Amino acid sequence: MLLGKVVGTLVATRKEESLDGLKFLVLKQLDMEGNETGGYRVAADAVGAGLGEVVLYATGSAARQTKYTHQRPCDGVIMAIVDQVEVDGKVTYDKSEAV
Amino acid sequence: MLLGKVVGTLVATRKEESLDGLKFLVLKQLDMEGNETGGYRVAADAVGAGLGEVVLYATGSAARQTKYTHQRPCDGVIMAIVDQVEVDGKVTYDKSEAV
Amino acid sequence: MLLGKVVGTLVATRKEESLDGLKFLVLKQLDMEGNETGGYRVAADAVGAGLGEVVLYATGSAARQTKYTHQRPCDGVIMAIVDQVEVDGKVTYDKSEAV
Amino acid sequence: MLLGKVVGTLVATRKEESLDGLKFLVLKQLDMEGNETGGYRVAADAVGAGLGEVVLYATGSAARQTKYTHQRPCDGVIMAIVDQVEVDGKVTYDKSEAV
Amino acid sequence: MLLGKVVGTLVATRKEESLDGLKFLVLKQLDMEGNETGGYRVAADAVGAGLGEVVLYATGSAARQTKYTHQRPCDGVIMAIVDQVEVDGKVTYDKSEAV
């Protein structure tokens, strides 16, 4: 899994039927210190993530292992909202202190 | 999932039987602002996408989770036509304003 | 899927039993204009592709969705021989004109 | 599989239900000499790995093939703690000598 | 699939139970001329490959399609020992002539 920051939304009315009801969010990819790496990903939201939140997302077939994404043509899912990341003994991200 | 722009078509008459009837489109990969990134992908079309349209596509096993691509040797599928992308509070793509 | 050009063959007599009978071809990866990108891939041949032909290949679990590769430890398959690619209104590859 | 070094932890209370009880660790990716490559990965821990340990991790659907991760939306798992790596006849990593 | 050269071994005593008995080898990734590309991979050995041998390996779910790796958390497998590679009409690797 990798870290991402929810920065946007994507609207698509014409789509594969089975995608109805799925919410697509735009993520900026983050490194483990919480810095943006330049990459992005569109992911289905399985946890009710909000704009600005740092999340954990999974790609590939793992993205279909939530009740929202099961058997849908979806290769990326947000499956956790991150509270805290600690690297080398330092807290590199803390949701309660994030602006 | 990632964003792509439909820029072309691919014709192949000699192919694995199970691919009969699938339409292959050529996509330029886009970043989340809608700029071309230099990469491309050939994807099966599950939504009737047209040339010039910005689409959402999935890769890997997710690409076989549409009725068109089920159990076919296909690792990329267009499963949504994008209406609007909003990033950091700004609309970065709007189908109705696209040329 | 991506485009590749068949440039060679690979022979392996000592291999996982289930691979018996599979033909392995060496592909140079192509961009959508048909230029070599520097990468390569070894893929199983599901369509009887010949040296010099431009093909479409799939990777990942999709590579096992042909009758030749079903349940075999194979992560790349040639599943179509390309006749024509058209990008931005121009034919970038035409099998009948290829040397 | 690739080598990683456990450098941190990730806490997430709001997450897909099926992830309850999974421990997420932050890994720095290593090359085969044990040097950091600059990349990272968040992985579920299937073996009780500790901070500072060099581990082997698997990604993709393989990450769901442990009893801890079965059918969970998880695309990375630590499934072995490395004792020794030998490359070109030299020991490049030995757990008993690691600081 | 890609080419690799077996350059080392990896020992791990503490690991997911289902991995017992699997042999892990360290591979240097090769291009199609047999040159090292700088990358590496740890793969399970399904064919009894030896140090110095050039092999074909598969990644992703394909890596679990051998009797040795079935349903194990393994994302890379050596499933063939290469005898000969021929590219553009020239033999770029021949096991019988390799030092």
Coordinates of C-alpha atoms in Angstrom, one line a residue:
Chain A
M1 CA 0.0 0.0 0.0
L2 CA 1.0 3.6 -0.4
L3 CA 0.1 6.9 1.1
G4 CA -2.0 9.4 -0.7
K5 CA -3.7 12.7 -0.1
V6 CA -7.3 13.3 -1.2
V7 CA -7.2 16.4 -3.4
G8 CA -10.2 16.1 -5.7
T9 CA -13.1 14.3 -7.2
L10 CA -14.1 12.8 -10.5
V11 CA -17.6 12.7 -11.9
A12 CA -18.5 10.3 -14.7
T13 CA -22.1 9.6 -15.6
R14 CA -21.5 7.3 -18.5
K15 CA -19.8 4.3 -17.1
E16 CA -19.9 0.5 -16.7
E17 CA -23.1 -0.2 -14.9
S18 CA -21.5 -2.0 -12.0
L19 CA -19.7 1.2 -11.0
D20 CA -23.0 3.0 -10.1
G21 CA -22.7 4.3 -6.6
L22 CA -18.9 4.2 -6.3
K23 CA -17.3 7.5 -5.4
F24 CA -14.1 8.3 -7.3
L25 CA -11.5 10.5 -5.5
V26 CA -8.3 11.9 -6.9
L27 CA -5.2 11.2 -4.8
K28 CA -1.8 12.8 -4.9
Q29 CA 0.8 10.2 -4.0
L30 CA 2.9 10.8 -0.9
D31 CA 6.2 9.5 0.2
M32 CA 6.5 8.2 3.8
E33 CA 7.3 11.7 5.1
G34 CA 4.0 12.9 3.6
N35 CA 5.6 14.8 0.7
E36 CA 4.0 14.8 -2.7
T37 CA 5.9 12.6 -5.2
G38 CA 4.3 14.1 -8.3
G39 CA 2.2 11.1 -9.1
Y40 CA -1.6 10.7 -8.8
R41 CA -4.2 8.0 -8.8
V42 CA -8.0 7.9 -9.1
A43 CA -9.3 5.5 -6.4
A44 CA -12.7 4.3 -5.2
D45 CA -13.6 5.5 -1.7
A46 CA -14.4 2.6 0.7
V47 CA -14.2 4.6 3.9
G48 CA -15.8 8.0 3.4
A49 CA -12.5 10.0 3.0
G50 CA -12.7 13.7 2.8
L51 CA -10.7 16.3 0.8
G52 CA -7.3 16.9 2.4
E53 CA -7.2 13.7 4.3
V54 CA -4.2 11.4 4.1
V55 CA -5.2 7.9 3.3
L56 CA -3.8 4.4 2.6
Y57 CA -4.8 3.0 -0.8
A58 CA -4.3 -0.4 -2.4
T59 CA -4.0 -1.2 -6.1
G60 CA -4.5 -4.2 -8.3
S61 CA -6.9 -7.0 -7.4
A62 CA -6.7 -5.9 -3.7
A63 CA -8.8 -3.0 -4.7
R64 CA -11.8 -5.3 -5.2
Q65 CA -11.7 -6.8 -1.7
T66 CA -14.0 -4.3 -0.1
K67 CA -17.8 -4.6 0.0
Y68 CA -18.0 -1.4 -2.2
T69 CA -15.7 -2.6 -4.9
H70 CA -16.3 -6.3 -5.0
Q71 CA -16.3 -7.6 -8.6
R72 CA -16.2 -4.1 -10.1
P73 CA -13.7 -2.9 -12.7
C74 CA -11.8 -0.9 -10.2
D75 CA -8.0 -1.1 -9.7
G76 CA -7.5 1.4 -6.8
V77 CA -9.3 1.7 -3.5
I78 CA -8.9 3.9 -0.4
M79 CA -9.3 1.5 2.4
A80 CA -8.1 3.4 5.4
I81 CA -7.8 7.0 6.7
V82 CA -4.4 7.5 8.3
D83 CA -4.2 8.8 11.8
Q84 CA -0.4 8.6 12.3
V85 CA 2.7 7.6 10.5
E86 CA 5.9 7.1 12.5
V87 CA 9.2 6.6 10.7
D88 CA 12.6 6.1 12.3
G89 CA 11.2 7.0 15.7
K90 CA 9.7 10.3 14.5
V91 CA 6.1 11.1 13.8
T92 CA 6.1 12.1 10.1
Y93 CA 2.3 12.6 9.9
D94 CA -0.3 13.1 12.6
K95 CA -3.9 13.7 11.5
S96 CA -4.7 15.7 14.6
E97 CA -1.9 18.2 13.8
A98 CA -2.5 18.4 10.1
V99 CA -3.7 21.7 8.7
Chain B
M1 CA -7.4 4.2 -12.1
L2 CA -5.8 6.8 -14.3
L3 CA -7.1 9.3 -16.8
G4 CA -6.6 8.9 -20.5
K5 CA -7.6 10.6 -23.8
V6 CA -8.9 8.5 -26.6
V7 CA -6.6 9.3 -29.6
G8 CA -6.9 6.3 -31.9
T9 CA -8.0 2.9 -32.8
L10 CA -6.3 -0.5 -33.4
V11 CA -7.4 -3.1 -35.8
A12 CA -6.4 -6.8 -35.4
T13 CA -8.1 -9.5 -37.4
R14 CA -5.9 -12.4 -36.3
K15 CA -6.4 -12.7 -32.6
E16 CA -7.4 -14.9 -29.7
E17 CA -10.9 -16.1 -30.4
S18 CA -12.4 -14.7 -27.2
L19 CA -11.4 -11.2 -28.2
D20 CA -13.9 -11.2 -31.1
G21 CA -16.1 -8.2 -30.9
L22 CA -13.9 -6.2 -28.4
K23 CA -13.1 -2.7 -29.6
F24 CA -9.5 -1.6 -28.9
L25 CA -8.8 2.1 -28.4
V26 CA -5.5 3.9 -28.1
L27 CA -5.2 6.1 -25.1
K28 CA -2.7 8.9 -24.3
Q29 CA -2.2 8.9 -20.5
L30 CA -3.1 12.1 -18.8
D31 CA -2.1 13.6 -15.4
M32 CA -4.7 14.9 -13.1
E33 CA -4.7 18.3 -14.8
G34 CA -5.4 16.7 -18.1
N35 CA -1.9 17.1 -19.6
E36 CA -0.4 14.3 -21.6
T37 CA 2.3 12.4 -19.7
G38 CA 4.0 10.8 -22.7
G39 CA 2.7 7.3 -22.0
Y40 CA 0.0 5.4 -23.9
R41 CA -2.1 2.3 -23.4
V42 CA -4.3 0.2 -25.7
A43 CA -7.6 -0.6 -23.8
A44 CA -10.8 -2.4 -24.5
D45 CA -13.8 -0.1 -24.7
A46 CA -16.6 -1.0 -22.3
V47 CA -18.6 2.3 -22.6
G48 CA -18.6 3.4 -26.2
A49 CA -16.0 6.1 -25.8
G50 CA -15.2 8.3 -28.8
L51 CA -12.1 9.9 -30.2
G52 CA -11.0 12.9 -28.1
E53 CA -12.9 11.9 -25.0
V54 CA -11.3 11.9 -21.6
V55 CA -11.8 8.5 -19.9
L56 CA -11.0 6.6 -16.8
Y57 CA -9.4 3.3 -17.4
A58 CA -8.4 0.4 -15.2
T59 CA -5.6 -2.1 -15.7
G60 CA -4.7 -5.5 -14.4
S61 CA -7.4 -8.1 -13.4
A62 CA -9.8 -5.2 -12.9
A63 CA -9.9 -4.9 -16.7
R64 CA -11.8 -8.2 -16.9
Q65 CA -14.6 -7.1 -14.5
T66 CA -16.9 -5.7 -17.2
K67 CA -19.4 -7.8 -19.2
Y68 CA -17.4 -7.1 -22.4
T69 CA -14.1 -8.2 -21.0
H70 CA -15.0 -11.0 -18.7
Q71 CA -12.5 -13.9 -19.0
R72 CA -10.8 -12.4 -21.9
P73 CA -7.0 -11.8 -22.3
C74 CA -7.3 -8.1 -21.8
D75 CA -5.4 -6.0 -19.2
G76 CA -6.8 -2.6 -19.8
V77 CA -10.4 -1.3 -20.0
I78 CA -12.1 2.0 -20.4
M79 CA -14.9 1.8 -17.9
A80 CA -16.0 5.4 -17.6
I81 CA -16.2 8.6 -19.7
V82 CA -15.2 11.5 -17.5
D83 CA -17.5 14.5 -17.1
Q84 CA -15.5 16.6 -14.7
V85 CA -12.3 16.5 -12.6
E86 CA -11.9 18.8 -9.7
V87 CA -8.5 19.2 -8.0
D88 CA -7.6 21.5 -5.2
G89 CA -11.0 23.2 -5.6
K90 CA -10.5 24.0 -9.3
V91 CA -12.1 22.3 -12.2
T92 CA -9.2 20.8 -14.2
Y93 CA -11.3 19.1 -16.8
D94 CA -14.9 19.7 -17.9
K95 CA -16.2 17.7 -20.8
S96 CA -18.8 20.3 -21.7
E97 CA -16.0 22.9 -22.1
A98 CA -13.5 20.6 -23.8
V99 CA -12.7 21.4 -27.5
Chain C
M1 CA -2.2 -3.7 -23.6
L2 CA 0.8 -2.5 -25.3
L3 CA 2.4 -2.8 -28.7
G4 CA 5.4 -5.0 -29.4
K5 CA 7.4 -6.2 -32.3
V6 CA 8.4 -9.8 -32.4
V7 CA 12.2 -9.9 -32.7
G8 CA 13.3 -13.2 -31.4
T9 CA 12.8 -16.6 -29.8
L10 CA 13.7 -18.2 -26.5
V11 CA 14.4 -21.9 -26.0
A12 CA 14.2 -23.5 -22.6
T13 CA 14.1 -27.3 -22.2
R14 CA 14.2 -27.4 -18.4
K15 CA 11.0 -25.7 -17.3
E16 CA 7.9 -26.1 -15.2
E17 CA 6.0 -29.0 -16.7
S18 CA 2.9 -27.1 -17.5
L19 CA 4.8 -24.9 -19.9
D20 CA 5.5 -27.7 -22.3
G21 CA 4.3 -26.7 -25.8
L22 CA 4.2 -23.0 -25.1
K23 CA 6.2 -20.9 -27.6
F24 CA 8.1 -18.0 -26.1
L25 CA 8.8 -15.0 -28.2
V26 CA 11.0 -12.0 -27.5
L27 CA 9.2 -8.6 -28.0
K28 CA 10.6 -5.2 -28.3
Q29 CA 8.2 -2.8 -26.8
L30 CA 6.8 -0.1 -29.1
D31 CA 5.2 3.3 -28.5
M32 CA 1.9 4.1 -30.3
E33 CA 3.8 5.4 -33.3
G34 CA 5.6 2.1 -33.6
N35 CA 9.0 3.3 -32.4
E36 CA 11.0 1.1 -30.1
T37 CA 11.0 2.3 -26.5
G38 CA 14.0 0.4 -25.3
G39 CA 12.1 -2.2 -23.3
Y40 CA 11.5 -5.8 -24.0
R41 CA 9.3 -8.6 -22.8
V42 CA 9.2 -12.4 -23.3
A43 CA 5.7 -13.5 -24.0
A44 CA 3.9 -16.7 -24.8
D45 CA 2.5 -16.8 -28.3
A46 CA -1.3 -17.5 -28.5
V47 CA -1.8 -16.5 -32.2
G48 CA 1.1 -17.8 -34.2
A49 CA 3.0 -14.5 -34.5
G50 CA 6.0 -14.4 -36.8
L51 CA 9.3 -12.6 -36.6
G52 CA 9.0 -8.9 -37.4
E53 CA 5.2 -8.7 -36.8
V54 CA 3.7 -6.0 -34.7
V55 CA 1.5 -7.5 -32.0
L56 CA -0.6 -6.6 -29.0
Y57 CA 0.3 -8.2 -25.8
A58 CA -1.2 -8.4 -22.4
T59 CA 0.5 -8.9 -19.0
G60 CA -0.4 -10.0 -15.6
S61 CA -3.3 -12.4 -14.9
A62 CA -4.8 -11.5 -18.3
A63 CA -1.9 -13.5 -19.9
R64 CA -3.5 -16.7 -18.6
Q65 CA -6.9 -16.1 -20.3
T66 CA -6.1 -17.9 -23.5
K67 CA -6.5 -21.6 -24.1
Y68 CA -2.7 -21.9 -24.5
T69 CA -1.8 -20.2 -21.3
H70 CA -4.7 -21.2 -19.0
Q71 CA -3.3 -22.0 -15.5
R72 CA 0.3 -21.8 -16.6
P73 CA 3.0 -19.7 -14.9
C74 CA 3.0 -17.1 -17.7
D75 CA 2.7 -13.4 -17.2
G76 CA 2.8 -12.1 -20.8
V77 CA 0.9 -13.3 -23.9
I78 CA 0.6 -12.2 -27.5
M79 CA -3.1 -12.3 -28.1
A80 CA -3.4 -10.3 -31.4
I81 CA -1.5 -9.5 -34.5
V82 CA -1.9 -5.9 -35.4
D83 CA -3.2 -4.9 -38.8
Q84 CA -3.4 -1.2 -38.3
V85 CA -3.0 1.5 -35.7
E86 CA -4.5 5.0 -36.3
V87 CA -3.6 7.8 -33.9
D88 CA -4.8 11.4 -34.2
G89 CA -6.3 10.6 -37.6
K90 CA -3.1 9.3 -39.1
V91 CA -2.2 5.7 -39.7
T92 CA 0.9 5.1 -37.6
Y93 CA 1.2 1.4 -38.5
D94 CA -0.1 -0.6 -41.3
K95 CA 0.9 -4.3 -41.6
S96 CA 0.4 -4.3 -45.4
E97 CA 2.9 -1.5 -45.8
A98 CA 5.4 -2.7 -43.2
V99 CA 8.8 -3.9 -44.5
Chain D
M1 CA 9.7 -10.4 -4.0
L2 CA 11.9 -7.6 -2.8
L3 CA 13.9 -6.7 0.3
G4 CA 12.7 -4.1 2.7
K5 CA 13.7 -2.7 6.1
V6 CA 11.1 -2.1 8.7
V7 CA 11.4 1.6 9.6
G8 CA 8.0 2.6 11.0
T9 CA 4.4 2.0 11.8
L10 CA 1.1 3.3 10.5
V11 CA -2.1 3.8 12.6
A12 CA -5.5 4.0 11.0
T13 CA -8.7 3.7 13.1
R14 CA -11.1 4.4 10.3
K15 CA -10.7 1.7 7.8
E16 CA -12.4 -1.1 5.9
E17 CA -13.8 -3.5 8.5
S18 CA -12.0 -6.5 7.2
L19 CA -8.7 -4.8 8.0
D20 CA -9.3 -4.9 11.7
G21 CA -6.4 -6.5 13.5
L22 CA -3.9 -6.2 10.7
K23 CA -0.6 -4.5 11.6
F24 CA 0.7 -2.0 9.0
L25 CA 4.4 -1.5 8.8
V26 CA 6.4 1.1 6.8
L27 CA 9.2 -0.4 4.8
K28 CA 12.2 1.2 3.1
Q29 CA 12.9 -0.7 -0.1
L30 CA 16.4 -2.2 -0.3
D31 CA 18.6 -3.4 -3.2
M32 CA 20.2 -6.8 -3.0
E33 CA 23.2 -5.4 -1.2
G34 CA 20.9 -4.0 1.5
N35 CA 21.2 -0.3 0.5
E36 CA 18.1 1.8 0.5
T37 CA 16.8 2.6 -2.9
G38 CA 14.6 5.6 -2.0
G39 CA 11.3 3.9 -2.3
Y40 CA 8.9 2.8 0.4
R41 CA 5.9 0.6 0.8
V42 CA 3.3 0.1 3.6
A43 CA 2.8 -3.6 4.1
A44 CA 0.7 -5.9 6.4
D45 CA 2.8 -7.9 8.8
A46 CA 2.3 -11.6 8.7
V47 CA 5.4 -12.7 10.7
G48 CA 5.8 -10.3 13.6
A49 CA 8.6 -8.3 12.1
G50 CA 10.2 -5.6 14.3
L51 CA 11.7 -2.2 13.7
G52 CA 15.0 -2.4 12.0
E53 CA 14.6 -5.9 10.6
V54 CA 15.3 -6.7 7.0
V55 CA 12.3 -8.6 5.5
L56 CA 11.0 -10.1 2.3
Y57 CA 7.8 -8.7 1.1
A58 CA 5.4 -9.6 -1.7
T59 CA 3.0 -7.4 -3.5
G60 CA -0.1 -7.8 -5.6
S61 CA -2.5 -10.7 -5.1
A62 CA 0.3 -12.7 -3.5
A63 CA -0.2 -10.3 -0.5
R64 CA -3.5 -12.0 0.2
Q65 CA -2.1 -15.5 0.5
T66 CA -1.4 -15.5 4.2
K67 CA -3.9 -16.4 6.9
Y68 CA -3.7 -12.8 8.2
T69 CA -4.4 -11.1 4.8
H70 CA -6.8 -13.6 3.1
Q71 CA -9.5 -11.7 1.2
R72 CA -8.5 -8.4 2.7
P73 CA -7.9 -5.2 0.6
C74 CA -4.2 -5.4 1.1
D75 CA -1.6 -5.3 -1.7
G76 CA 1.6 -5.8 0.3
V77 CA 2.7 -8.3 2.9
I78 CA 5.8 -9.1 4.9
M79 CA 6.0 -12.8 4.8
A80 CA 9.5 -13.6 5.9
I81 CA 12.2 -12.1 8.1
V82 CA 15.6 -12.4 6.3
D83 CA 18.5 -14.1 8.1
Q84 CA 21.0 -14.0 5.3
V85 CA 21.4 -12.8 1.7
E86 CA 24.4 -14.0 -0.3
V87 CA 25.1 -12.5 -3.7
D88 CA 28.0 -13.4 -6.0
G89 CA 29.5 -15.5 -3.2
K90 CA 29.6 -12.8 -0.6
V91 CA 27.2 -12.4 2.3
T92 CA 25.6 -9.0 1.7
Y93 CA 23.3 -9.2 4.7
D94 CA 23.5 -11.2 7.9
K95 CA 20.9 -10.6 10.6
S96 CA 23.2 -11.7 13.4
E97 CA 25.8 -9.1 12.4
A98 CA 23.3 -6.3 11.6
V99 CA 23.3 -3.3 14.0
Chain E
M1 CA 8.3 -12.7 -18.5
L2 CA 11.8 -11.3 -18.2
L3 CA 15.3 -12.8 -18.2
G4 CA 17.3 -13.0 -15.0
K5 CA 20.6 -14.4 -13.8
V6 CA 20.8 -16.3 -10.6
V7 CA 23.4 -14.6 -8.5
G8 CA 22.5 -15.5 -4.9
T9 CA 20.4 -17.1 -2.2
L10 CA 18.2 -15.8 0.6
V11 CA 17.7 -17.6 3.9
A12 CA 14.7 -16.9 6.1
T13 CA 13.8 -19.2 9.0
R14 CA 11.0 -17.0 10.4
K15 CA 8.3 -16.9 7.7
E16 CA 4.8 -17.6 6.7
E17 CA 4.2 -21.3 7.3
S18 CA 3.1 -22.0 3.8
L19 CA 6.5 -20.9 2.5
D20 CA 8.3 -23.8 4.2
G21 CA 10.3 -25.7 1.6
L22 CA 10.4 -23.0 -1.0
K23 CA 13.9 -22.0 -2.2
F24 CA 14.4 -18.3 -2.7
L25 CA 17.0 -17.2 -5.2
V26 CA 18.3 -13.7 -5.9
L27 CA 18.2 -12.7 -9.6
K28 CA 19.9 -9.9 -11.4
Q29 CA 17.5 -8.7 -14.1
L30 CA 18.9 -8.9 -17.7
D31 CA 17.9 -7.2 -20.9
M32 CA 17.3 -9.3 -24.0
E33 CA 21.0 -9.2 -24.9
G34 CA 21.9 -10.7 -21.5
N35 CA 23.2 -7.5 -20.0
E36 CA 22.4 -6.6 -16.4
T37 CA 19.9 -3.8 -16.1
G38 CA 20.6 -2.9 -12.5
G39 CA 17.5 -4.3 -11.1
Y40 CA 17.0 -7.4 -9.0
R41 CA 14.3 -9.7 -7.8
V42 CA 14.0 -12.4 -5.2
A43 CA 12.1 -15.4 -6.8
A44 CA 11.0 -18.8 -5.7
D45 CA 12.7 -21.6 -7.6
A46 CA 10.4 -24.0 -9.4
V47 CA 13.0 -25.7 -11.6
G48 CA 16.2 -26.3 -9.7
A49 CA 18.1 -23.3 -11.1
G50 CA 21.8 -23.0 -10.1
L51 CA 24.0 -20.0 -9.5
G52 CA 25.1 -18.3 -12.7
E53 CA 22.3 -19.7 -14.8
V54 CA 20.1 -17.5 -17.0
V55 CA 16.5 -18.1 -16.3
L56 CA 13.0 -16.9 -17.2
Y57 CA 10.9 -15.6 -14.4
A58 CA 7.3 -14.6 -14.0
T59 CA 5.8 -12.1 -11.6
G60 CA 2.4 -11.4 -10.1
S61 CA -0.3 -14.1 -9.8
A62 CA 1.5 -16.1 -12.5
A63 CA 4.1 -16.8 -9.9
R64 CA 1.6 -19.0 -8.0
Q65 CA 0.9 -21.3 -11.0
T66 CA 3.5 -23.9 -10.3
K67 CA 3.1 -26.9 -8.0
Y68 CA 5.7 -25.4 -5.7
T69 CA 4.2 -22.0 -5.3
H70 CA 0.4 -22.8 -5.5
Q71 CA -1.5 -20.6 -3.0
R72 CA 1.7 -19.3 -1.4
P73 CA 2.5 -15.6 -0.7
C74 CA 5.0 -15.5 -3.5
D75 CA 5.0 -12.9 -6.3
G76 CA 8.0 -14.1 -8.4
V77 CA 9.0 -17.5 -9.7
I78 CA 11.7 -19.0 -11.8
M79 CA 9.8 -21.3 -14.2
A80 CA 12.4 -22.0 -16.9
I81 CA 16.1 -22.3 -17.4
V82 CA 17.1 -20.6 -20.6
D83 CA 19.1 -22.6 -23.2
Q84 CA 19.2 -20.0 -26.0
V85 CA 17.9 -16.5 -26.8
E86 CA 17.9 -15.3 -30.4
V87 CA 17.2 -11.7 -31.2
D88 CA 17.2 -10.1 -34.7
G89 CA 18.7 -13.3 -36.1
K90 CA 21.7 -13.4 -33.7
V91 CA 22.1 -15.7 -30.8
T92 CA 22.4 -13.3 -27.8
Y93 CA 22.7 -16.0 -25.2
D94 CA 23.6 -19.7 -25.4
K95 CA 23.8 -21.7 -22.2
S96 CA 26.4 -24.1 -23.7
E97 CA 28.8 -21.2 -24.4
A98 CA 28.2 -19.2 -21.2
V99 CA 31.1 -19.1 -18.8

